[in-house]
CSV table of C-alpha atoms and ligand atoms in Angstrom, one decimal:
chain,number,residue,atom,x,y,z
T,5,MET,CA,0.0,0.0,0.0
T,6,ARG,CA,1.7,3.3,-1.2
T,7,GLU,CA,-0.6,6.3,-1.2
T,8,ILE,CA,-2.9,6.7,1.8
T,9,VAL,CA,-5.6,9.3,1.9
T,10,ILE,CA,-7.3,10.4,5.1
T,11,VAL,CA,-10.6,12.3,4.9
T,12,GLY,CA,-11.3,14.4,8.0
T,13,GLY,CA,-9.5,17.1,9.9
T,14,SER,CA,-9.6,16.3,13.6
T,15,VAL,CA,-8.3,13.9,16.2
T,16,ALA,CA,-9.2,10.7,14.5
T,17,ALA,CA,-7.5,11.8,11.2
T,18,VAL,CA,-4.4,13.2,12.9
T,19,THR,CA,-3.9,10.1,15.1
T,20,ALA,CA,-4.3,7.8,12.1
T,21,ALA,CA,-1.7,9.7,10.1
T,22,ASP,CA,0.7,9.7,13.0
T,23,ALA,CA,0.1,6.0,13.7
T,24,LEU,CA,0.7,5.1,10.1
T,25,ARG,CA,4.1,6.7,10.3
T,26,GLN,CA,4.9,5.1,13.7
T,27,PHE,CA,4.0,1.7,12.2
T,28,GLY,CA,6.5,2.3,9.4
T,29,HIS,CA,4.5,3.4,6.4
T,30,ASP,CA,6.9,5.6,4.3
T,31,GLY,CA,4.6,6.3,1.4
T,32,PRO,CA,2.6,9.5,0.9
T,33,ILE,CA,-0.1,10.3,3.4
T,34,THR,CA,-2.5,13.1,2.6
T,35,VAL,CA,-5.1,14.4,5.0
T,36,LEU,CA,-8.1,16.2,3.4
T,37,SER,CA,-9.9,18.5,5.8
T,38,ALA,CA,-13.0,20.5,5.2
T,39,GLU,CA,-11.9,23.0,7.9
T,40,SER,CA,-10.1,26.2,7.3
T,41,HIS,CA,-8.5,25.8,10.8
T,42,ALA,CA,-5.6,23.5,11.4
T,43,PRO,CA,-6.6,20.5,13.5
T,44,TYR,CA,-7.6,21.4,17.1
T,45,VAL,CA,-8.9,19.8,20.3
T,46,ARG,CA,-12.7,19.9,20.5
T,47,PRO,CA,-13.5,19.2,24.2
T,48,PRO,CA,-12.5,22.7,25.4
T,49,LEU,CA,-14.9,24.3,22.9
T,50,SER,CA,-17.8,24.0,25.4
T,51,LYS,CA,-15.5,24.8,28.4
T,52,ALA,CA,-12.3,26.9,28.4
T,53,VAL,CA,-12.7,28.3,24.8
T,54,LEU,CA,-16.3,29.4,25.5
T,55,LYS,CA,-15.2,31.1,28.7
T,56,GLY,CA,-12.3,32.8,27.0
T,57,ALA,CA,-9.7,30.9,29.0
T,58,GLU,CA,-8.3,29.3,25.9
T,59,GLU,CA,-7.7,30.8,22.4
T,60,PRO,CA,-7.7,29.0,19.0
T,61,GLU,CA,-3.9,28.9,19.0
T,62,SER,CA,-3.8,27.1,22.4
T,63,VAL,CA,-6.2,24.3,21.4
T,64,ARG,CA,-4.3,23.4,18.2
T,65,ILE,CA,-3.1,19.7,18.0
T,66,ALA,CA,0.6,20.0,18.2
T,67,GLY,CA,2.7,18.7,15.3
T,68,ALA,CA,-0.2,18.1,13.0
T,69,GLY,CA,1.1,17.8,9.4
T,70,GLU,CA,4.8,17.6,10.2
T,71,HIS,CA,5.2,14.1,8.8
T,72,TRP,CA,2.4,14.1,6.3
T,73,THR,CA,0.5,16.5,4.0
T,74,LEU,CA,-2.4,18.4,5.4
T,75,ARG,CA,-4.8,20.1,3.0
T,76,LEU,CA,-7.2,22.5,4.6
T,77,ASP,CA,-10.4,23.8,2.9
T,78,ALA,CA,-10.5,20.5,1.0
T,79,PRO,CA,-14.0,18.9,1.6
T,80,ALA,CA,-14.4,15.5,0.0
T,81,ARG,CA,-17.6,15.5,-2.1
T,82,GLY,CA,-17.7,11.9,-3.3
T,83,LEU,CA,-16.0,8.6,-3.4
T,84,ASP,CA,-15.4,6.3,-6.4
T,85,ARG,CA,-14.5,3.0,-4.8
T,86,GLN,CA,-13.9,1.2,-8.1
T,87,ARG,CA,-11.4,3.7,-9.4
T,88,LYS,CA,-10.1,4.4,-5.9
T,89,ARG,CA,-10.5,8.1,-6.0
T,90,VAL,CA,-11.7,10.7,-3.5
T,91,LEU,CA,-13.6,13.4,-5.4
T,92,LEU,CA,-13.1,17.0,-4.4
T,93,GLY,CA,-14.6,20.1,-6.0
T,94,ASP,CA,-13.7,21.5,-9.5
T,95,ASP,CA,-13.4,17.9,-10.9
T,96,GLU,CA,-10.3,17.3,-8.8
T,97,GLU,CA,-9.7,13.6,-7.8
T,98,VAL,CA,-7.3,12.3,-5.3
T,99,PRO,CA,-6.2,8.7,-5.9
T,100,TYR,CA,-5.5,6.3,-3.0
T,101,ASP,CA,-4.3,2.8,-2.3
T,102,GLY,CA,-5.7,3.0,1.2
T,103,LEU,CA,-8.4,5.3,2.5
T,104,VAL,CA,-9.2,6.4,6.1
T,105,ILE,CA,-12.7,7.9,6.6
T,106,ALA,CA,-12.6,10.2,9.6
T,107,THR,CA,-15.3,12.8,8.8
T,108,GLY,CA,-16.7,12.8,12.3
T,109,ALA,CA,-20.1,14.3,13.2
T,110,ARG,CA,-21.9,17.6,13.2
T,111,ALA,CA,-24.4,19.0,15.7
T,112,ARG,CA,-28.0,18.0,15.2
T,113,ARG,CA,-30.0,21.1,14.6
T,114,LEU,CA,-33.7,21.5,15.5
T,115,LEU,CA,-34.4,24.3,13.1
T,116,PRO,CA,-33.8,24.0,9.4
T,117,ASP,CA,-32.8,27.6,9.1
T,118,GLY,CA,-30.0,27.0,11.6
T,119,SER,CA,-30.9,30.0,13.7
T,120,GLU,CA,-30.2,28.3,17.0
T,121,HIS,CA,-26.6,28.3,18.3
T,122,VAL,CA,-24.8,24.9,18.5
T,123,VAL,CA,-21.3,24.1,19.7
T,124,ARG,CA,-19.5,21.6,17.4
T,125,ASP,CA,-16.6,23.4,15.9
T,126,LEU,CA,-14.2,26.2,16.7
T,127,ASP,CA,-16.2,28.9,14.8
T,128,ASP,CA,-19.4,27.8,16.7
T,129,SER,CA,-17.7,28.3,20.0
T,130,LEU,CA,-16.1,31.7,19.1
T,131,ARG,CA,-19.4,32.9,17.7
T,132,LEU,CA,-21.3,32.0,20.8
T,133,ARG,CA,-18.6,33.4,23.0
T,134,GLU,CA,-18.9,36.8,21.2
T,135,ARG,CA,-22.7,36.7,21.6
T,136,ILE,CA,-22.4,35.9,25.3
T,137,GLY,CA,-20.5,39.1,25.6
T,138,ASP,CA,-23.6,41.3,25.1
T,139,ALA,CA,-26.3,39.0,26.5
T,140,ARG,CA,-27.9,38.5,29.8
T,141,SER,CA,-29.6,35.2,29.5
T,142,MET,CA,-29.2,31.8,27.8
T,143,LEU,CA,-31.7,29.0,27.1
T,144,VAL,CA,-30.1,25.6,26.4
T,145,ILE,CA,-32.2,22.9,24.8
T,146,GLY,CA,-30.8,19.5,25.8
T,147,GLY,CA,-29.5,18.6,29.3
T,148,GLY,CA,-26.9,16.0,28.3
T,149,PHE,CA,-23.2,16.5,29.2
T,150,LEU,CA,-22.6,18.9,26.3
T,151,GLY,CA,-25.7,21.1,27.0
T,152,MET,CA,-24.8,21.2,30.7
T,153,GLU,CA,-21.2,22.1,30.0
T,154,ILE,CA,-22.3,25.0,27.9
T,155,ALA,CA,-24.8,26.0,30.6
T,156,SER,CA,-22.1,25.8,33.3
T,157,SER,CA,-19.7,28.0,31.2
T,158,ALA,CA,-22.4,30.6,30.5
T,159,ARG,CA,-23.3,30.7,34.2
T,160,ASP,CA,-19.7,31.2,35.1
T,161,LEU,CA,-19.8,34.2,32.7
T,162,GLY,CA,-22.7,35.7,34.7
T,163,LEU,CA,-25.7,34.8,32.4
T,164,GLU,CA,-29.0,33.7,33.7
T,165,VAL,CA,-29.3,30.1,32.4
T,166,THR,CA,-32.2,27.8,31.8
T,167,VAL,CA,-31.7,24.2,30.6
T,168,VAL,CA,-34.8,22.3,29.2
T,169,ASP,CA,-34.9,18.6,28.5
T,170,MET,CA,-37.5,16.0,27.9
T,171,ILE,CA,-35.9,13.6,30.5
T,172,PRO,CA,-34.1,14.3,33.8
T,173,HIS,CA,-30.8,16.1,33.0
T,174,LEU,CA,-27.6,14.1,32.8
T,175,GLU,CA,-29.3,10.8,33.8
T,176,ARG,CA,-28.5,9.0,30.5
T,177,GLN,CA,-24.7,9.5,30.8
T,178,PHE,CA,-24.3,9.5,34.6
T,179,GLY,CA,-27.2,7.5,36.0
T,180,PRO,CA,-29.7,8.8,38.6
T,181,TYR,CA,-27.3,8.9,41.5
T,182,LEU,CA,-24.5,11.1,40.0
T,183,ALA,CA,-27.0,13.1,37.9
T,184,ALA,CA,-28.8,14.1,41.1
T,185,HIS,CA,-25.6,15.4,42.6
T,186,MET,CA,-24.6,17.3,39.5
T,187,THR,CA,-28.0,18.9,39.0
T,188,ALA,CA,-28.1,19.9,42.6
T,189,ALA,CA,-24.7,21.6,42.0
T,190,ALA,CA,-26.2,23.4,39.0
T,191,ALA,CA,-29.3,24.5,40.9
T,192,ALA,CA,-27.0,25.8,43.8
T,193,ARG,CA,-25.4,28.0,41.2
T,194,GLY,CA,-28.8,29.5,40.3
T,195,VAL,CA,-29.4,27.6,37.0
T,196,ARG,CA,-33.0,26.7,36.2
T,197,LEU,CA,-33.4,23.0,35.1
T,198,VAL,CA,-36.7,22.2,33.5
T,199,VAL,CA,-38.0,18.8,32.4
T,200,GLU,CA,-40.7,19.1,29.7
T,201,PRO,CA,-41.6,15.5,28.7
T,202,GLY,CA,-43.9,16.7,25.9
T,203,GLY,CA,-41.1,18.5,24.0
T,204,ILE,CA,-40.9,22.1,22.8
T,205,GLU,CA,-41.4,24.3,19.7
T,206,PHE,CA,-39.5,27.4,18.9
T,207,LEU,CA,-41.1,30.8,19.1
T,208,ASP,CA,-41.5,32.4,15.7
T,209,ALA,CA,-39.4,35.5,16.5
T,210,ARG,CA,-36.0,36.0,14.7
T,211,PRO,CA,-33.5,36.4,16.2
T,212,LEU,CA,-34.7,33.5,18.2
T,213,ALA,CA,-36.2,34.5,21.6
T,214,GLY,CA,-37.2,31.2,23.1
T,215,VAL,CA,-39.4,28.1,23.1
T,216,ARG,CA,-42.9,27.1,24.0
T,217,ALA,CA,-43.3,23.7,25.7
T,218,ALA,CA,-46.2,21.3,25.1
T,219,SER,CA,-47.2,22.0,28.7
T,220,GLY,CA,-47.8,25.6,27.6
T,221,ALA,CA,-44.9,27.1,29.5
T,222,VAL,CA,-42.8,29.6,27.6
T,223,TYR,CA,-39.0,29.9,28.1
T,224,GLU,CA,-37.3,33.1,26.8
T,225,ALA,CA,-33.7,34.2,26.6
T,226,ASP,CA,-31.3,36.4,24.7
T,227,ILE,CA,-29.5,33.4,23.3
T,228,VAL,CA,-30.9,30.0,22.4
T,229,VAL,CA,-28.5,27.0,22.1
T,230,SER,CA,-29.4,23.5,21.2
T,231,ALA,CA,-27.3,20.5,22.3
T,232,VAL,CA,-29.4,17.6,21.2
T,233,GLY,CA,-26.9,15.1,19.8
T,234,ASP,CA,-24.9,14.7,16.7
T,235,LEU,CA,-25.2,13.2,13.2
T,236,PRO,CA,-22.4,11.4,11.4
T,237,ASN,CA,-21.0,13.2,8.3
T,238,VAL,CA,-21.7,10.5,5.8
T,239,GLU,CA,-23.6,12.3,3.0
T,240,TRP,CA,-20.5,12.7,0.8
T,241,LEU,CA,-20.4,8.9,0.7
T,242,ALA,CA,-23.9,8.5,-0.8
T,243,GLY,CA,-22.6,7.3,-4.2
T,244,ALA,CA,-20.4,4.7,-2.5
T,245,GLY,CA,-23.3,3.2,-0.5
T,246,LEU,CA,-21.7,4.1,2.9
T,247,ASP,CA,-24.1,6.9,3.9
T,248,LEU,CA,-25.6,5.0,6.8
T,249,PRO,CA,-27.5,7.4,9.2
T,250,THR,CA,-26.3,5.5,12.2
T,251,GLY,CA,-22.7,5.6,11.2
T,252,ILE,CA,-20.4,3.6,8.8
T,253,GLU,CA,-20.4,0.0,10.1
T,254,THR,CA,-17.0,-1.7,10.1
T,255,ASP,CA,-15.5,-4.9,11.3
T,256,ALA,CA,-13.4,-5.1,14.5
T,257,ARG,CA,-10.4,-3.7,12.7
T,258,CYS,CA,-12.3,-0.7,11.5
T,259,ARG,CA,-12.5,-2.0,8.0
T,260,VAL,CA,-15.3,-1.4,5.5
T,261,ALA,CA,-13.2,-3.2,2.8
T,262,PRO,CA,-9.6,-4.3,2.7
T,263,ASP,CA,-8.5,-0.9,1.4
T,264,ILE,CA,-11.0,1.3,3.4
T,265,VAL,CA,-11.3,1.9,7.1
T,266,ALA,CA,-13.7,4.2,9.1
T,267,ILE,CA,-12.9,5.6,12.5
T,268,GLY,CA,-14.0,8.1,15.2
T,269,ASP,CA,-17.5,9.8,15.4
T,270,VAL,CA,-18.5,8.8,11.9
T,271,ALA,CA,-18.0,5.1,12.5
T,272,ALA,CA,-19.9,2.3,14.1
T,273,VAL,CA,-16.9,0.0,14.8
T,274,LEU,CA,-17.5,-3.6,15.8
T,275,ASP,CA,-16.3,-4.1,19.4
T,276,ALA,CA,-14.4,-7.3,19.7
T,277,ARG,CA,-15.2,-7.5,23.4
T,278,THR,CA,-19.0,-6.9,23.2
T,279,GLY,CA,-19.7,-8.1,19.6
T,280,GLN,CA,-21.7,-4.9,19.0
T,281,ALA,CA,-21.2,-2.2,16.4
T,282,ARG,CA,-22.3,1.3,17.4
T,283,ARG,CA,-20.9,4.8,17.4
T,284,SER,CA,-18.8,5.8,20.4
T,285,PRO,CA,-18.6,9.6,20.0
T,286,HIS,CA,-15.8,10.2,22.5
T,287,TRP,CA,-12.3,11.5,22.3
T,288,GLY,CA,-10.6,8.3,23.6
T,289,ALA,CA,-12.5,6.0,21.3
T,290,ALA,CA,-11.4,8.1,18.2
T,291,ILE,CA,-7.8,7.7,19.2
T,292,ASP,CA,-8.1,3.9,20.0
T,293,GLN,CA,-9.9,3.3,16.7
T,294,ALA,CA,-7.3,5.4,14.7
T,295,ARG,CA,-4.5,3.2,15.9
T,296,VAL,CA,-6.4,0.0,15.2
T,297,ALA,CA,-7.3,1.2,11.7
T,298,ALA,CA,-3.7,2.2,10.8
T,299,GLY,CA,-2.6,-1.3,11.8
T,300,ALA,CA,-5.4,-2.9,9.7
T,301,LEU,CA,-4.4,-1.0,6.6
T,302,LEU,CA,-0.8,-2.0,6.9
T,303,LEU,CA,-1.0,-5.5,8.4
T,304,GLY,CA,-4.5,-6.8,7.5
T,305,ASP,CA,-5.8,-9.6,9.6
T,306,ALA,CA,-2.5,-9.6,11.6
T,307,ALA,CA,-3.5,-6.2,13.1
T,308,GLU,CA,-5.0,-6.0,16.6
T,309,GLU,CA,-8.8,-5.7,17.0
T,310,TYR,CA,-10.7,-2.9,18.6
T,311,ALA,CA,-12.0,-3.5,22.1
T,312,SER,CA,-13.8,-0.5,23.5
T,313,ARG,CA,-12.5,1.0,26.8
T,314,PRO,CA,-15.4,3.4,27.6
T,315,TYR,CA,-13.9,6.6,29.1
T,316,PHE,CA,-14.9,10.2,29.0
T,317,TRP,CA,-14.6,13.3,31.1
T,318,THR,CA,-16.6,16.4,31.8
T,319,ASP,CA,-16.0,19.7,33.7
T,320,GLN,CA,-19.1,21.5,34.9
T,321,TRP,CA,-20.4,23.2,38.1
T,322,GLY,CA,-17.0,23.0,39.7
T,323,LEU,CA,-17.0,19.2,39.2
T,324,ASP,CA,-14.0,17.8,37.2
T,325,MET,CA,-15.1,14.2,36.5
T,326,LYS,CA,-13.5,11.3,34.8
T,327,ILE,CA,-15.7,8.3,34.0
T,328,CYS,CA,-14.7,4.7,33.0
T,329,GLY,CA,-17.4,2.3,32.2
T,330,ALA,CA,-21.2,2.6,31.9
T,331,ILE,CA,-22.9,3.7,35.2
T,332,GLY,CA,-26.5,3.1,34.4
T,333,THR,CA,-28.5,2.3,37.5
T,334,ALA,CA,-25.5,0.7,39.4
T,335,ARG,CA,-25.0,1.5,43.1
T,336,PRO,CA,-22.1,3.7,44.3
T,337,GLU,CA,-19.4,2.5,46.6
T,338,PHE,CA,-17.1,5.3,47.9
T,339,LEU,CA,-13.4,4.2,47.9
T,340,GLU,CA,-12.0,7.6,48.8
T,341,GLY,CA,-13.5,11.0,49.8
T,342,SER,CA,-17.1,11.9,49.5
T,343,LEU,CA,-19.3,14.1,47.4
T,344,GLU,CA,-19.9,16.3,50.5
T,345,ASP,CA,-16.2,16.9,50.7
T,346,GLY,CA,-16.2,17.9,47.1
T,347,GLN,CA,-13.8,15.2,45.9
T,348,ALA,CA,-14.2,11.4,45.6
T,349,LEU,CA,-13.3,8.2,44.0
T,350,ILE,CA,-16.4,6.1,43.4
T,351,ARG,CA,-16.9,2.6,42.1
T,352,PHE,CA,-20.3,1.6,40.7
T,353,ARG,CA,-21.6,-2.0,41.0
T,354,ASP,CA,-24.6,-3.8,39.8
T,355,ASP,CA,-25.6,-7.3,40.9
T,356,ALA,CA,-23.0,-8.9,38.6
T,357,GLY,CA,-20.1,-6.8,40.0
T,358,PRO,CA,-18.2,-3.5,39.2
T,359,VAL,CA,-19.4,-1.7,36.0
T,360,ALA,CA,-17.8,1.8,36.3
T,361,ALA,CA,-15.4,4.0,38.2
T,362,VAL,CA,-15.6,7.8,38.6
T,363,SER,CA,-13.2,10.4,40.0
T,364,VAL,CA,-14.6,13.7,41.1
T,365,ASN,CA,-12.1,16.6,41.6
T,366,ARG,CA,-9.4,14.1,42.3
T,367,ARG,CA,-6.3,13.1,40.3
T,368,VAL,CA,-6.6,9.4,39.6
T,369,PRO,CA,-4.6,7.8,36.7
T,370,ILE,CA,-6.9,6.5,34.0
T,371,PRO,CA,-5.4,3.0,34.0
T,372,ARG,CA,-6.4,2.8,37.7
T,373,LEU,CA,-9.9,4.0,37.0
T,374,ARG,CA,-10.1,1.3,34.2
T,375,LYS,CA,-9.0,-1.4,36.6
T,376,LEU,CA,-11.5,-0.4,39.2
T,377,ALA,CA,-14.3,-0.3,36.7
T,378,ALA,CA,-13.3,-3.8,35.5
T,379,GLY,CA,-13.1,-5.1,39.1
T,380,LEU,CA,-9.3,-5.8,38.7
T,381,ALA,CA,-8.3,-3.5,41.6
C,1501,FAD,P1,-14.6,15.3,14.6
C,1501,FAD,O1,-13.9,15.8,15.7
C,1501,FAD,O2,-16.1,15.5,14.4
C,1501,FAD,O3,-13.9,15.8,13.3
C,1501,FAD,C1,-14.3,15.4,12.0
C,1501,FAD,C2,-13.5,16.3,11.0
C,1501,FAD,O4,-13.8,15.9,9.7
C,1501,FAD,C3,-13.8,17.8,11.1
C,1501,FAD,O5,-12.6,18.5,11.1
C,1501,FAD,C4,-14.7,18.0,9.9
C,1501,FAD,O6,-14.6,19.4,9.4
C,1501,FAD,C5,-14.0,17.1,8.9
C,1501,FAD,N1,-14.9,16.8,7.8
C,1501,FAD,C6,-16.3,16.5,7.8
C,1501,FAD,N2,-16.7,16.2,6.6
C,1501,FAD,C7,-15.6,16.3,5.8
C,1501,FAD,C8,-15.5,16.0,4.4
C,1501,FAD,N3,-16.5,15.7,3.6
C,1501,FAD,N4,-14.2,16.2,3.8
C,1501,FAD,C9,-13.2,16.5,4.6
C,1501,FAD,N5,-13.3,16.7,5.9
C,1501,FAD,C10,-14.5,16.6,6.5
C,1501,FAD,N6,-15.3,13.8,24.2
C,1501,FAD,C11,-14.8,13.4,25.4
C,1501,FAD,O7,-14.4,12.2,25.5
C,1501,FAD,N7,-14.7,14.3,26.5
C,1501,FAD,C12,-15.2,15.6,26.4
C,1501,FAD,O8,-15.1,16.3,27.4
C,1501,FAD,C13,-15.7,16.0,25.1
C,1501,FAD,N8,-16.2,17.3,25.0
C,1501,FAD,C14,-16.6,17.7,23.8
C,1501,FAD,C15,-17.1,19.0,23.7
C,1501,FAD,C16,-17.5,19.4,22.4
C,1501,FAD,C17,-18.0,20.9,22.3
C,1501,FAD,C18,-17.6,18.6,21.3
C,1501,FAD,C19,-18.2,19.0,20.0
C,1501,FAD,C20,-17.2,17.2,21.5
C,1501,FAD,C21,-16.7,16.8,22.7
C,1501,FAD,N9,-16.3,15.5,22.9
C,1501,FAD,C22,-15.8,15.1,24.1
C,1501,FAD,C23,-16.3,14.5,21.7
C,1501,FAD,C24,-15.0,14.5,20.9
C,1501,FAD,O9,-14.5,15.8,20.7
C,1501,FAD,C25,-15.2,13.7,19.6
C,1501,FAD,O10,-15.5,12.4,20.0
C,1501,FAD,C26,-14.0,13.7,18.7
C,1501,FAD,O11,-13.7,15.0,18.3
C,1501,FAD,C27,-14.2,12.9,17.5
C,1501,FAD,O12,-13.2,13.0,16.6
C,1501,FAD,P2,-13.3,12.7,15.0
C,1501,FAD,O13,-12.0,13.1,14.4
C,1501,FAD,O14,-13.9,11.4,14.8
C,1501,FAD,O15,-14.4,13.7,14.5
C-alpha cells in the first residue's frame, strides 16, 4: 500500500496519520480536511474556549502535518470505490491505495434555518462566546453532558441560564445517583433546570427568543443554544453506499473493505469485546480506533482488533469528573473521599459486579480507573 488518503481534519484523522508513520508506512499520506483551521482539540470548545480561558492557538493539535501532507479547505464530495478516487470540487480527484474515513459528526439542529446556536466546531464556540459578551440570559435545549457544560460556562460568565430537556438532566450518561448530585450543584449556582416530557417548539421571532413547551410554559432568553446530539458526516459517501445514518459499520479492525477503514465519530466500529457495532462519540474512542485502523491498513488480519474502553470526562459546576465504564443504575461504593467533601473516587456496582469507576475533583490515573471499573483493583 503506497498512497494513503485520510478524509477528516480532527483527532481521528491526525492520530491515524501519526500511527501510520509510527507503524513504518513511508509512502505519501494526505489528510483532506473540510476545515479552514488547522486541527484542534474539540473538548475545550464548550468549556475553556467558550469562557475565554483558551484561544484558537492554544487548542491546536501540536505537530499536525509535520510528517504528512495536510490540505485545509478541501472537503471530500464523493468517493469512487472502483477507481479508488476521493472526489473534491472542481473535478479534482485524489487517488488512493488505502483510505481512512474520519469525517466525524456535526451538531444535530432542531431548526432547518440554523438560527439556534450549536457548539461543534471552533467557529461555533467563538461565535457563541462573542454573543455571550452582550447577552444577559441563555436557554439551552438539551441537558446531556454537552448542554450542561455550555450552561455551566455561561453561568460562570454571569448569564441567567435555563436548561430544558424531555428527560431528567444528565441521567442518560451519569445514572440517577450522580445526575442528582450534578443537577443539585447546577441548581445551587442558580441555574434553572426544567423537564418538559412533551417537548418544545421554537417561538417564531427572529433572532430566536425562546421556546414554548407542550405544557404551555414559555422559556425566553437572549441566546438559544441546542445541544441535542450529533449526526455522522456520511452524506458525501452516498454514491459509495456508505451513507448510513447510524454511522459507517466496520469490522473489528475498523474495515469497510480491505482498502477502506472508518474511525471516530463517523464510524460504528464492531467491538471485539461486546460483539456490538455502534458509534462511540468520545475522544478516547477516536484515538483507539485510529491506531487499530492504521494497523489494519498496513497488516490486514494480523493487526489487533478494537475493544472499547469506555472513558470520557466532563467539567461543569466545579466538578471535574473522569468516568470509565457505563454507570446506568448501578450502586455507588465510595473508595476515597465523599461528594460532600467535594472530591471522591467512586466505584459503581450492579448485581454482577463492578461496572464503572468515577473520579470527582481528584487526580486518579486513567489506568487505575479502568482497573477499578473492571473489578481488577
Ligand atoms: P470530529 O472531531 O467531528 O472531526 C471530523 C473532521 O472531519 C472535522 O474537522 C470536519 O470538518 C471534517 N470533515 C467533515 N466532513 C468532511 C469532508 N467531507 N471532507 C473533509 N473533511 C470533513 N469527548 C470526550 O471524551 N470528552 C469531552 O469532554 C468532550 N467534550 C466535547 C465537547 C464538544 C464541544 C464537542 C463538539 C465534542 C466533545 N467530545 C468530548 C467529543 C470528541 O470531541 C469527539 O468524539 C472527537 O472530536 C471525534 O473526533 P473525530 O476526528 O472522529 O471527529
